[in-house]
Tab-separated table of C-alpha atoms in Angstrom:
chain	number	residue	atom	x	y	z
A	1	MET	CA	-158.706	-31.785	5.246
A	2	SER	CA	-158.156	-31.212	8.966
A	3	ALA	CA	-160.498	-29.980	11.366
A	4	LYS	CA	-158.552	-26.669	12.305
A	5	GLN	CA	-158.718	-25.565	8.782
A	6	ILE	CA	-162.597	-25.704	8.311
A	7	GLU	CA	-164.302	-23.209	9.803
A	8	GLY	CA	-167.293	-23.869	12.607
A	9	ALA	CA	-165.968	-27.688	12.688
A	10	LYS	CA	-165.833	-29.101	16.092
A	11	PRO	CA	-162.636	-30.044	17.903
A	12	SER	CA	-161.646	-33.513	18.506
A	13	LEU	CA	-161.641	-35.454	21.656
A	14	LEU	CA	-158.086	-35.860	21.359
A	15	SER	CA	-157.493	-32.448	20.740
A	16	ARG	CA	-159.642	-30.934	23.765
A	17	ILE	CA	-157.953	-32.964	26.689
A	18	GLY	CA	-154.925	-32.018	25.145
A	19	GLY	CA	-155.262	-28.493	25.059
A	20	GLY	CA	-156.407	-28.721	28.387
A	21	ILE	CA	-153.650	-30.327	29.897
A	22	SER	CA	-151.822	-28.297	28.353
A	23	ARG	CA	-153.641	-25.298	29.389
A	24	THR	CA	-153.470	-26.286	33.341
A	25	LEU	CA	-149.772	-27.217	32.973
A	26	ALA	CA	-149.110	-23.952	32.038
A	27	SER	CA	-151.110	-22.281	34.178
A	28	ASN	CA	-149.995	-24.229	37.259
A	29	LEU	CA	-145.919	-23.846	36.343
A	30	ARG	CA	-145.815	-19.989	36.653
A	31	PRO	CA	-144.105	-18.693	39.787
A	32	GLY	CA	-146.538	-18.740	42.758
A	33	ALA	CA	-148.621	-21.743	41.884
A	34	GLY	CA	-148.479	-24.711	44.345
A	35	ILE	CA	-147.090	-26.816	41.913
A	36	TYR	CA	-144.435	-25.072	40.625
A	37	SER	CA	-143.197	-24.104	44.442
A	38	LEU	CA	-143.204	-27.821	45.170
A	39	GLY	CA	-140.951	-28.302	42.221
A	40	TYR	CA	-138.530	-25.221	43.171
A	41	GLY	CA	-138.546	-26.893	46.792
A	42	VAL	CA	-137.542	-29.564	45.149
A	43	VAL	CA	-135.149	-29.238	43.166
A	44	GLY	CA	-133.519	-26.682	46.286
A	45	GLY	CA	-133.543	-29.317	48.488
A	46	LEU	CA	-131.818	-31.763	46.066
A	47	VAL	CA	-128.836	-28.688	45.074
A	48	LEU	CA	-128.503	-28.436	48.960
A	49	SER	CA	-128.066	-32.302	49.519
A	50	GLY	CA	-125.249	-32.580	46.962
A	51	ILE	CA	-123.643	-29.547	48.491
A	52	VAL	CA	-123.810	-31.229	52.081
A	53	TYR	CA	-122.739	-34.211	50.488
A	54	ALA	CA	-120.021	-33.111	49.092
A	55	GLY	CA	-118.937	-31.139	52.317
A	56	ARG	CA	-119.088	-34.093	54.263
A	57	THR	CA	-117.339	-36.338	51.194
A	58	LEU	CA	-114.274	-33.444	51.573
A	59	ASN	CA	-114.434	-33.040	55.295
A	60	ILE	CA	-113.878	-37.072	55.506
A	61	VAL	CA	-110.995	-36.763	53.231
A	62	LEU	CA	-108.954	-34.758	54.576
A	63	PHE	CA	-109.543	-33.423	57.823
A	64	ASP	CA	-110.680	-37.208	59.181
A	65	HIS	CA	-108.155	-38.363	61.194
A	66	GLU	CA	-110.064	-41.138	62.596
A	67	TYR	CA	-108.122	-44.268	61.760
A	68	PHE	CA	-105.085	-42.650	62.936
A	69	LYS	CA	-106.404	-42.568	66.175
A	70	LEU	CA	-107.229	-45.974	66.298
A	71	GLN	CA	-104.857	-47.484	64.870
A	72	SER	CA	-102.601	-45.671	67.954
A	73	ARG	CA	-105.484	-47.112	70.577
A	74	LYS	CA	-105.012	-50.213	68.923
A	75	ARG	CA	-101.094	-50.564	69.002
A	76	PHE	CA	-101.585	-49.347	72.743
A	77	TYR	CA	-103.363	-52.189	73.605
A	78	GLU	CA	-101.042	-54.428	71.911
A	79	LYS	CA	-98.569	-53.689	73.923
A	80	GLN	CA	-100.611	-53.277	77.068
A	81	LEU	CA	-101.547	-57.077	76.292
A	82	LEU	CA	-97.800	-58.219	75.500
A	83	PHE	CA	-96.857	-56.446	78.915
A	84	SER	CA	-99.553	-58.289	81.669
A	85	ARG	CA	-98.701	-61.320	79.741
A	86	GLU	CA	-95.253	-61.178	80.724
A	87	GLN	CA	-96.201	-60.277	83.997
A	88	ASP	CA	-98.972	-63.468	84.643
A	89	GLU	CA	-95.654	-65.337	83.023
A	90	SER	CA	-93.296	-64.188	85.660
A	91	ALA	CA	-96.224	-64.729	88.171
A	92	LYS	CA	-96.959	-68.002	87.827
A	93	ALA	CA	-92.489	-68.327	87.301
A	94	HIS	CA	-92.460	-67.514	90.830
A	95	TYR	CA	-95.248	-69.833	92.230
A	96	LEU	CA	-93.688	-72.735	90.375
A	97	ALA	CA	-90.091	-71.587	91.799
A	98	ALA	CA	-92.741	-70.934	95.607
A	99	LEU	CA	-93.726	-74.486	94.885
A	100	ALA	CA	-90.665	-76.217	94.458
A	101	GLY	CA	-89.100	-74.698	97.773
A	102	GLU	CA	-91.460	-76.534	99.312
A	103	TYR	CA	-90.772	-79.828	97.555
A	104	ASP	CA	-89.983	-82.692	99.691
A	105	PRO	CA	-89.252	-85.943	97.636
A	106	VAL	CA	-89.309	-87.871	101.102
A	107	ALA	CA	-93.345	-87.382	101.229
A	108	THR	CA	-93.432	-88.818	97.690
A	109	ARG	CA	-92.376	-92.156	98.580
A	110	MET	CA	-94.484	-95.076	99.986
A	111	PRO	CA	-93.962	-95.943	103.724
A	112	PHE	CA	-90.876	-98.320	103.941
A	113	LYS	CA	-90.306	-98.486	100.478
A	114	PRO	CA	-86.892	-96.212	98.730
A	115	LEU	CA	-87.305	-92.842	97.161
A	116	ASP	CA	-88.178	-93.552	93.586
A	117	PRO	CA	-85.135	-91.730	91.268
A	118	LYS	CA	-87.697	-90.413	89.035
A	119	TYR	CA	-89.070	-87.895	92.010
A	120	ARG	CA	-85.267	-86.202	92.836
A	121	PHE	CA	-83.932	-82.776	91.553
């Protein structure tokens, strides 16, 4: 026969510890208790965080156009880079033309020697 069936029998150690734990939990898990309030706050915070996360995700998916702005800026930068390279190339060509205008093939010959044909235009 178990201990509960015998009147006047002392409860076992495990049943006393289990009963104490269950009474402590029952008294702390009702509204107004500290542990209940902490748990309620944690659950509320998790729900609120989930709502904020879902809202930000929807905002990025539906309303974020930053990618298009960056692509447009990259295209503009490439056009600007090509234009500046063409300008540099043109400036170098003008510089070489100016140097060629000042070219004096006689100045490249050795003194008292004929002009080498490779220095002629």
